[in-house]
GROMACS .gro file of C-alpha atoms in nm:
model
  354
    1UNK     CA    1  -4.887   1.455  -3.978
    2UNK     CA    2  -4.752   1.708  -4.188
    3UNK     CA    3  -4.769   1.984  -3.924
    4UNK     CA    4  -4.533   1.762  -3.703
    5UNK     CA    5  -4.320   1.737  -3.981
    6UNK     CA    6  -4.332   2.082  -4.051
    7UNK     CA    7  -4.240   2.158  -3.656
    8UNK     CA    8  -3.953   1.912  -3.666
    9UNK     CA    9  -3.808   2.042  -3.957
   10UNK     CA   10  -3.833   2.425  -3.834
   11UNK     CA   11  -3.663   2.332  -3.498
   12UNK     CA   12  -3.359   2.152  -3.708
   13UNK     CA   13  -3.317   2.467  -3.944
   14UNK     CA   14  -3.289   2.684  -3.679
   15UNK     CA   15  -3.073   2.489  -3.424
   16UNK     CA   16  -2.890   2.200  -3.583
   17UNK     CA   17  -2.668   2.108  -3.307
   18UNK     CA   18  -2.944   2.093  -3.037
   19UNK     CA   19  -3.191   1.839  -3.263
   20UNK     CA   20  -2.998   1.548  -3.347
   21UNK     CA   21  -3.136   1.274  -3.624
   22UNK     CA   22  -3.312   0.979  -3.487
   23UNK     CA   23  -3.089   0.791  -3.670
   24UNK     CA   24  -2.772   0.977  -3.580
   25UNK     CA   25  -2.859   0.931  -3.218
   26UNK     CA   26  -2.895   0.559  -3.259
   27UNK     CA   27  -2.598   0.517  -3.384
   28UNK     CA   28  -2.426   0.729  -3.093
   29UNK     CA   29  -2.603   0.489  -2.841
   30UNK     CA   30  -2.458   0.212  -3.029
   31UNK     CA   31  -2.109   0.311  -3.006
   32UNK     CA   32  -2.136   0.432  -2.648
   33UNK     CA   33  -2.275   0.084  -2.557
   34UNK     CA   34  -1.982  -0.075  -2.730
   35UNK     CA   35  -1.706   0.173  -2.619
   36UNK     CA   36  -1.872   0.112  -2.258
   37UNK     CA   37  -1.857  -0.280  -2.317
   38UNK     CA   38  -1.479  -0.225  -2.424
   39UNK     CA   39  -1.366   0.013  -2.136
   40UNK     CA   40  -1.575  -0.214  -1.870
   41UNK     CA   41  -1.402  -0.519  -1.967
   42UNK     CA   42  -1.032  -0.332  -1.972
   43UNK     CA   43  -1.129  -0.196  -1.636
   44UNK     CA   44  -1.214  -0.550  -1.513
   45UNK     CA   45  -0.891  -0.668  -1.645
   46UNK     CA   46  -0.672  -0.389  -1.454
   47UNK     CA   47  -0.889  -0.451  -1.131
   48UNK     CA   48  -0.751  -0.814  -1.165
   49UNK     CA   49  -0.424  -0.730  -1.262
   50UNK     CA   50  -0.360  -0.475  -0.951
   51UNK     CA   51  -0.467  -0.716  -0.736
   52UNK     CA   52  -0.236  -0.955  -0.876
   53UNK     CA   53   0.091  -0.719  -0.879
   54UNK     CA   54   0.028  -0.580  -0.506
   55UNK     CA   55  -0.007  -0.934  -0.393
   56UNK     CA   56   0.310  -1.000  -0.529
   57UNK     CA   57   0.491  -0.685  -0.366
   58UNK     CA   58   0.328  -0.776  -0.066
   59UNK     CA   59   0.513  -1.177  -0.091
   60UNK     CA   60   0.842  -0.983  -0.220
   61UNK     CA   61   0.879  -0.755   0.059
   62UNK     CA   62   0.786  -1.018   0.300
   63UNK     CA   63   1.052  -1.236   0.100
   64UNK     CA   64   1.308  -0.953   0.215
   65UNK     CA   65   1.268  -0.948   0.600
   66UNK     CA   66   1.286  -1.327   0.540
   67UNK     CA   67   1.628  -1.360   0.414
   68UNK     CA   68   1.779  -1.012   0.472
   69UNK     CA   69   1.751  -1.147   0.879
   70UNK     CA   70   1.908  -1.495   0.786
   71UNK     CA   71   2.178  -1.297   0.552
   72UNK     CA   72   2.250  -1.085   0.832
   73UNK     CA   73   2.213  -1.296   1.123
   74UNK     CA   74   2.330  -1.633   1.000
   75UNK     CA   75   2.619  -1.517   0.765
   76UNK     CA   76   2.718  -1.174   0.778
   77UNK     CA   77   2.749  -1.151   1.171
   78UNK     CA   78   2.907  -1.481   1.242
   79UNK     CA   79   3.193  -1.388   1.027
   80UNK     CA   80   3.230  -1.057   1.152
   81UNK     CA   81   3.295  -1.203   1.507
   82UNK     CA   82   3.481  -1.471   1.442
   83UNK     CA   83   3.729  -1.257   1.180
   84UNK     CA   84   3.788  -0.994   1.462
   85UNK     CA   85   3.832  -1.284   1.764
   86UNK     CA   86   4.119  -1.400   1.529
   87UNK     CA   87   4.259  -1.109   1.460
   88UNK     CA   88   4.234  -0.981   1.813
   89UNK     CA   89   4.400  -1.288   2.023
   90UNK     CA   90   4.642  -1.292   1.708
   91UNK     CA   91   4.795  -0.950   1.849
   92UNK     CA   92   4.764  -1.140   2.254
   93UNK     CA   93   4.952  -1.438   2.183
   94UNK     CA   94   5.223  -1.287   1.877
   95UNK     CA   95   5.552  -1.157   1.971
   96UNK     CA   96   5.875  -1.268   2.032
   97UNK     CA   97   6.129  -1.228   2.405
   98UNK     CA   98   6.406  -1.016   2.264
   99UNK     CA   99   6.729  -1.181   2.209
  100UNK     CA  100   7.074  -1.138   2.118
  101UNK     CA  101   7.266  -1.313   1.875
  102UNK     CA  102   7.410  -1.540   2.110
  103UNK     CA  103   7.073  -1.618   2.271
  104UNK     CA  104   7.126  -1.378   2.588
  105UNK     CA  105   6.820  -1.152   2.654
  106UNK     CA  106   6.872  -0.812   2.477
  107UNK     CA  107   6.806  -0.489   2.623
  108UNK     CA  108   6.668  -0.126   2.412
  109UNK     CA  109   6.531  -0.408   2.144
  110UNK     CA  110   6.231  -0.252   1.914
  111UNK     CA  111   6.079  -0.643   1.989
  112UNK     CA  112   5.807  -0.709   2.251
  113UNK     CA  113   5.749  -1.023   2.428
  114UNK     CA  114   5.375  -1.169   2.428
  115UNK     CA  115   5.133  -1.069   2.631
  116UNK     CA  116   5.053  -1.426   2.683
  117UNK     CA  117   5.317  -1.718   2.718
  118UNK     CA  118   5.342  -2.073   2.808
  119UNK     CA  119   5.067  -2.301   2.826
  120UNK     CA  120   4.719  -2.020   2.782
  121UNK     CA  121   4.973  -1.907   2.445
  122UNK     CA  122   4.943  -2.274   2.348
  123UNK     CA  123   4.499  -2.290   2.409
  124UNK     CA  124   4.467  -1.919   2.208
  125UNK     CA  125   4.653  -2.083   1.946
  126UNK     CA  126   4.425  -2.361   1.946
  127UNK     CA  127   4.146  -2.139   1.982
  128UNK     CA  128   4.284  -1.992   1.681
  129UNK     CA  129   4.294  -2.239   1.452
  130UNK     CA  130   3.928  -2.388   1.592
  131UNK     CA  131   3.810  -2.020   1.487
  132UNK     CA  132   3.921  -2.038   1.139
  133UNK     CA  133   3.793  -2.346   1.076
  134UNK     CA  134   3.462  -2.261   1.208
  135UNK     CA  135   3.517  -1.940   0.950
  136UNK     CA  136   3.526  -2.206   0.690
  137UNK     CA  137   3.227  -2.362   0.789
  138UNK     CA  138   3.031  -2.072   0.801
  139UNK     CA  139   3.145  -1.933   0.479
  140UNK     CA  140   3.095  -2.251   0.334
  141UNK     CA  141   2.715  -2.222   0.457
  142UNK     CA  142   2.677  -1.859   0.368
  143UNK     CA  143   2.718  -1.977  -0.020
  144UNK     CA  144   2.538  -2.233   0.015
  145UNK     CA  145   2.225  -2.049   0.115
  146UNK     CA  146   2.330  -1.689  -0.085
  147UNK     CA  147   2.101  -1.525   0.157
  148UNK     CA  148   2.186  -1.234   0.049
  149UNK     CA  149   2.220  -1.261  -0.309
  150UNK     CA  150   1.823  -1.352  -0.290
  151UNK     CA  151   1.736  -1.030  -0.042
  152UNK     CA  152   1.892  -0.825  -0.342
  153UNK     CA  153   1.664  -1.069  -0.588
  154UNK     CA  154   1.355  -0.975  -0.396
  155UNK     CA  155   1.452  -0.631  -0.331
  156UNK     CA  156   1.449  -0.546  -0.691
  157UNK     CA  157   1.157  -0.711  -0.772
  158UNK     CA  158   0.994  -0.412  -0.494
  159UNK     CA  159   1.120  -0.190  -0.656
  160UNK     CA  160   1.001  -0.333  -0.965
  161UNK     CA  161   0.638  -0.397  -0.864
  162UNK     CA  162   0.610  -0.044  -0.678
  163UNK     CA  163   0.689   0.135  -0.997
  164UNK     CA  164   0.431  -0.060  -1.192
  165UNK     CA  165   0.151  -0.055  -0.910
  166UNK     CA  166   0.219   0.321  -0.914
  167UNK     CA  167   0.139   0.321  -1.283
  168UNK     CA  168  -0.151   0.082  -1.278
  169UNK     CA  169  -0.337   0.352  -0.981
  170UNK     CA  170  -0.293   0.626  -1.245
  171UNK     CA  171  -0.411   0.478  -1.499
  172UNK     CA  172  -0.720   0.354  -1.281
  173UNK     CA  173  -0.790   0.687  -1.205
  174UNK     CA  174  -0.895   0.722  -1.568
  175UNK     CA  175  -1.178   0.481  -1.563
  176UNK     CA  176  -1.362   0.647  -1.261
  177UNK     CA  177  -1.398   0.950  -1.476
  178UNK     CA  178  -1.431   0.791  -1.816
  179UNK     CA  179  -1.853   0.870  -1.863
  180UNK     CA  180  -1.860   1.204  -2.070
  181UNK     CA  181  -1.547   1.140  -2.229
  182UNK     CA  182  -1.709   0.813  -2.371
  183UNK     CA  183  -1.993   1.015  -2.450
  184UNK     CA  184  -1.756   1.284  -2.675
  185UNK     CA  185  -1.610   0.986  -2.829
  186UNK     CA  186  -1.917   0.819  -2.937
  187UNK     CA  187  -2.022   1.137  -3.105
  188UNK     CA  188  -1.697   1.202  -3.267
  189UNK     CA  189  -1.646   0.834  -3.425
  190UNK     CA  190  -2.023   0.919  -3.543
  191UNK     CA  191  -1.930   1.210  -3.690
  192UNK     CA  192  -1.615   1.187  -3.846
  193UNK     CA  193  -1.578   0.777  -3.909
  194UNK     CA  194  -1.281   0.876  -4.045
  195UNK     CA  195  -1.078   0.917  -3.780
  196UNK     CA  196  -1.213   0.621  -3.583
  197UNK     CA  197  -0.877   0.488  -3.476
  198UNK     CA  198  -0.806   0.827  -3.384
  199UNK     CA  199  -1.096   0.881  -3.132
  200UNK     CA  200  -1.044   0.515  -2.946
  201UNK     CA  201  -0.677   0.577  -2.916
  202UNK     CA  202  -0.677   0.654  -2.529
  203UNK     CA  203  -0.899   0.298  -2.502
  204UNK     CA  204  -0.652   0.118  -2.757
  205UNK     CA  205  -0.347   0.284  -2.554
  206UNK     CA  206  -0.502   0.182  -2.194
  207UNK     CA  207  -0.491  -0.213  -2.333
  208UNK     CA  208  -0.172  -0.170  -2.519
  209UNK     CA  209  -0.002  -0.045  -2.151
  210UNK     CA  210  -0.192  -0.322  -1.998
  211UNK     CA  211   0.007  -0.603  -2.179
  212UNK     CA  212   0.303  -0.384  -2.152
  213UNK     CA  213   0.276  -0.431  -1.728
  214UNK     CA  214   0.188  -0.785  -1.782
  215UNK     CA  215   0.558  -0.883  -2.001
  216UNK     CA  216   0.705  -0.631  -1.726
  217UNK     CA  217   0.584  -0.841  -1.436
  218UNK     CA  218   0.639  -1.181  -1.609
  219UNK     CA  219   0.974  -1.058  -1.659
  220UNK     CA  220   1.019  -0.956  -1.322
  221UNK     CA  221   0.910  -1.307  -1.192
  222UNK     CA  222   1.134  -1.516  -1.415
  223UNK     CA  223   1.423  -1.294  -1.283
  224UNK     CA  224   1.334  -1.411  -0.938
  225UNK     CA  225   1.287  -1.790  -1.004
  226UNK     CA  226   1.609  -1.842  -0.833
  227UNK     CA  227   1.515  -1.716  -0.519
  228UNK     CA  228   1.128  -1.852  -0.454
  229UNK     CA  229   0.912  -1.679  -0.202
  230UNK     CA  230   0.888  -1.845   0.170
  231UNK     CA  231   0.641  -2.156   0.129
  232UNK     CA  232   0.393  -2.050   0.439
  233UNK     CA  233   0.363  -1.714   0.297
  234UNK     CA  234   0.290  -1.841  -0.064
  235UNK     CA  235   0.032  -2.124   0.101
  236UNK     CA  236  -0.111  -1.824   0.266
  237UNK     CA  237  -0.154  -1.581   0.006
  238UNK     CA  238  -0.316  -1.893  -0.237
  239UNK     CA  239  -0.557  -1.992  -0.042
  240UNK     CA  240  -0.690  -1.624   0.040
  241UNK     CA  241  -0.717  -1.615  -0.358
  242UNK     CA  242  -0.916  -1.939  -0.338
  243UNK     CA  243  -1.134  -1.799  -0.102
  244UNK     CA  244  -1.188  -1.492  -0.340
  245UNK     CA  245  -1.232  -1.711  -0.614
  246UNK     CA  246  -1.539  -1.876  -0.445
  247UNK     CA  247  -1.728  -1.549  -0.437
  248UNK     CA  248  -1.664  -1.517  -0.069
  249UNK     CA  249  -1.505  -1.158  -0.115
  250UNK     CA  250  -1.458  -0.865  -0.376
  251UNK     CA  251  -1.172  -0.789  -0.583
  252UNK     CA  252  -1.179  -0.463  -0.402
  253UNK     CA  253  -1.183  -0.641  -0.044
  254UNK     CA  254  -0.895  -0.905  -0.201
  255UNK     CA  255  -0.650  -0.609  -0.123
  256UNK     CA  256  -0.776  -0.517   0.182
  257UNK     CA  257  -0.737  -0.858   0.314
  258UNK     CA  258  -0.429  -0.903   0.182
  259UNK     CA  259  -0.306  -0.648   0.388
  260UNK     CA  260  -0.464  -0.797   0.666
  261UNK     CA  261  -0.237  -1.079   0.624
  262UNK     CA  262   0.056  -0.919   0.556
  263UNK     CA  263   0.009  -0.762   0.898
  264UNK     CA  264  -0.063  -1.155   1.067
  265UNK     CA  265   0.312  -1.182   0.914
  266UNK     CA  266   0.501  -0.902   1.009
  267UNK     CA  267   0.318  -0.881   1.368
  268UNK     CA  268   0.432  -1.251   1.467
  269UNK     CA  269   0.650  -1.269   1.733
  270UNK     CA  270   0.908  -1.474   1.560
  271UNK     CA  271   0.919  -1.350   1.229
  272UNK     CA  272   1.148  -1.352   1.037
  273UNK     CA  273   1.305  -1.574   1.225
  274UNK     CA  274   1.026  -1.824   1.136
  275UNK     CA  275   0.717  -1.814   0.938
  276UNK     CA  276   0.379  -1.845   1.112
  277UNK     CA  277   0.113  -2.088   1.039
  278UNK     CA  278  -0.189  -1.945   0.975
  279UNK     CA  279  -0.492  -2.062   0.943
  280UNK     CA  280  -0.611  -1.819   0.683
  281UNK     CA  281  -1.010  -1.932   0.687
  282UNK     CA  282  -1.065  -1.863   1.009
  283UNK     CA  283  -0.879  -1.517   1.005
  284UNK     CA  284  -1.070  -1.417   0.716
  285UNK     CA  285  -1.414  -1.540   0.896
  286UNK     CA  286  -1.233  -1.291   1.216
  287UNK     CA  287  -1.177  -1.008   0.944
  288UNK     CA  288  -1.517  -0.994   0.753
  289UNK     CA  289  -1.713  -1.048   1.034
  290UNK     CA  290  -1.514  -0.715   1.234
  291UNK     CA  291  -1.579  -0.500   0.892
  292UNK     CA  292  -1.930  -0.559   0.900
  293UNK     CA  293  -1.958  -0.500   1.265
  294UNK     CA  294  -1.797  -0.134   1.135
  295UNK     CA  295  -2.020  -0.095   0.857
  296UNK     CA  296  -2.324  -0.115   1.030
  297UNK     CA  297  -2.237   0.086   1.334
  298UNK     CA  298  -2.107   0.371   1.056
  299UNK     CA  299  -2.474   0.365   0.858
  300UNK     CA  300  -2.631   0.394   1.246
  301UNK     CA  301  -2.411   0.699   1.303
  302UNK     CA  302  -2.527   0.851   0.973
  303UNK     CA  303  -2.891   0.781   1.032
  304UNK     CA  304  -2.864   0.890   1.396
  305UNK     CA  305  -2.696   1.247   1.200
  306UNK     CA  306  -2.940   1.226   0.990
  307UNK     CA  307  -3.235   1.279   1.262
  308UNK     CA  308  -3.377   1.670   1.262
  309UNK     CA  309  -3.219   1.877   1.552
  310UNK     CA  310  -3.494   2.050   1.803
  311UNK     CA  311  -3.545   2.424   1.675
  312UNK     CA  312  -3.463   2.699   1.924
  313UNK     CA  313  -3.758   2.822   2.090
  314UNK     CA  314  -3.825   3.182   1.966
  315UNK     CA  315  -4.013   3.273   2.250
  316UNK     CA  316  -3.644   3.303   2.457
  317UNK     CA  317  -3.494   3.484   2.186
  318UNK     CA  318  -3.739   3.730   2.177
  319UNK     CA  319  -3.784   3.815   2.561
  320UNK     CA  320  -3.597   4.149   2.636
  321UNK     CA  321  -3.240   4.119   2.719
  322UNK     CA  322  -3.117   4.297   3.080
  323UNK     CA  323  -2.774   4.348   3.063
  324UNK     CA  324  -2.570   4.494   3.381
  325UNK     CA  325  -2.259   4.703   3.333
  326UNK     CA  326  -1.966   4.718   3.542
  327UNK     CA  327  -2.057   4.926   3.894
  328UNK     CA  328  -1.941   5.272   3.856
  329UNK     CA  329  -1.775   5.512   4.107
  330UNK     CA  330  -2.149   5.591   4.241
  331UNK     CA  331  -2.225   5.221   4.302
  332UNK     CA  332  -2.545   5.262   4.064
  333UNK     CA  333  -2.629   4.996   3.829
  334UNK     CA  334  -2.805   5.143   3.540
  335UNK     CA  335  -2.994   4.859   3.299
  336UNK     CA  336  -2.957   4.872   2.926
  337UNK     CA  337  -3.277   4.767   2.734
  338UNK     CA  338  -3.238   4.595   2.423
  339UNK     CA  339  -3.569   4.615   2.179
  340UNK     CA  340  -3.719   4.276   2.093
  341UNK     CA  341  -3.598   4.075   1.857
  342UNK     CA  342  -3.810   4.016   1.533
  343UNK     CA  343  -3.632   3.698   1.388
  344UNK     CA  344  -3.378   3.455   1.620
  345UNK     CA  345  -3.019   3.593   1.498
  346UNK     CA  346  -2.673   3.400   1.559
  347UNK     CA  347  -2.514   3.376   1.872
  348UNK     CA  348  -2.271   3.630   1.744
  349UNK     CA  349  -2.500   3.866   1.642
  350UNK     CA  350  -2.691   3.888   1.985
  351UNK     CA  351  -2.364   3.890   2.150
  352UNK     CA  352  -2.261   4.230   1.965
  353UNK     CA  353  -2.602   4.363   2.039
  354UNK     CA  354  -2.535   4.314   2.412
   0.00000   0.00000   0.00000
């Protein structure tokens, strides 16, 4: 008993920092298991919270092919053509013949006559008036709707969202590289309890920015309450989170299928002129049945790579190599004999030797 002692204490004196105490190294385990509990949560939290802001890009930029075609088609268009009919049978059916004071036609007068006269003067000037009141209607209509005052809502909010989701990847890149640095951390709150804070301020940081993205996003929405996302493509987009939140899928497959139905949307034939109905159950049962299919066929390919190639046979290496140069002026052939080959060399190599 005493010569273990002895040994233990021999090894400390002469290397400290290899030989940790027991007790020391306890209480490093302890904080690594806690820092690890911390971090794992956090990271669960961000998985949850990506998933939640590039769900909500992908509704907001569907929201903007959605009204940015009814702004443009509907309101912007209409007007367009109707403002230049008016102006142009305005310049057809104005004009005046040019007269003299005492009524008599006037020659060398600056004035033109119409292009039009008489009775199809009379139906343009009807068609005029029809045309500006169908102006009205339409403009009336346009502000109604403010299709375009809620494609600038949505726009924003990409904008928005981008930025953040941009953030939020960054900041995930920390976590898949987080193991020694929780390790140095543990040590260093072990060592110097002092500076606890200090040492967990990249962890306490990580959670602060986290409820900094969620007021940013909450914001974000409440600035778009005016202007609420298409109802098919919110229906849509819930009930694929329903499905996730029966354990049918990952929160790592939630965005993959997400984008799988973001490209059912913006692949329909009639979108954005109208929404489709999908029916989102059987699409995903389409979707994770097609993955699967690819995952197995991939781990066949790698197993099938994985299978040990034939060695050459050395026996053909090794024969002697009879190599025939070009036919000189004589028309003799002369053979070159190259020695035998003690170990199989690259194709390269044998190709120089010839």
């Amino acid at each position: 008993m005493t010569d273990a002692s002895n040994s233990a204490t021999a090894a400390s004196t002469s290397d400290p920092q290899l030989v940790v105490p027991v007790t020391e190294e306890k209480l490093i385990d302890k904080e690594r298991n806690r820092l690890n509990q911390k971090i794992g949560d956090l990271a669960t939290e961000y998985i949850k919270l990506t998933n939640r802001f590039k769900r909500a890009l992908i509704e907001h930029k569907l929201a903007v092919d959605y009204f940015e075609f009814r702004s443009f088609w509907f309101d912007f268009l209409p007007l367009t053509l109707i403002a230049t009919a008016i102006t142009v049978i305005g310049f057809i059916i104005s004009g005046k013949p040019p007269q003299n004071d005492d009524g008599a036609a006037a020659e060398n007068s600056v004035e033109f006559e119409p292009l039009l006269t008489g009775q199809s003067k009379q139906m343009l000037s009807v068609l005029v008036g029809v045309l500006g009141a169908v102006s009205t209607l339409f403009n009336a209509i346009g502000k109604r709707t403010n299709y375009q005052s809620q494609c600038d809502m949505h726009r924003a909010a990409v904008k928005a969202l981008e930025k953040i989701c941009l953030t939020v990847d960054f900041e995930m890149d920390w976590f898949n590289r987080n193991g020694k640095y929780v390790d140095d951390i543990a040590r260093k709150i072990v060592q110097y309890p002092e500076q606890r804070s200090e040492n967990e301020d990249v962890a306490t940081r990580l959670g602060a920015d986290l409820k900094s993205h969620q007021a940013s996003f909450k914001a974000m929405q409440d600035a778009c309450c005016e202007s609420p996302v298409p109802t098919r493509v919110i229906q849509a987009f819930t009930l694929l989170d329903q499905i996730h939140g029966n354990g049918s899928c990952t929160a790592t497959d939630l965005i993959f299928y997400s984008h799988k139905l973001w490209k059912e949307f913006s692949t329909y034939r009639w979108w954005p002129l109208k929404a489709p109905r999908i029916d989102v159950t059987e699409k995903y049962d389409e979707w994770w049945e097609k993955k699967n299919k690819k995952a197995n066929r991939n781990d066949n390919s790698k197993k099938d790579g994985a299978v040990k190639k034939r060695e050459p046979n050395d026996d053909a290496i090794n024969e002697t190599i009879v190599a025939k140069p070009r036919m000189n002026s004589s028309d003799e052939t002369k053979e070159l004999k190259v020695p035998l080959l003690t170990t199989p060399p690259s194709y390269g190599a044998l190709a120089s030797n010839v």
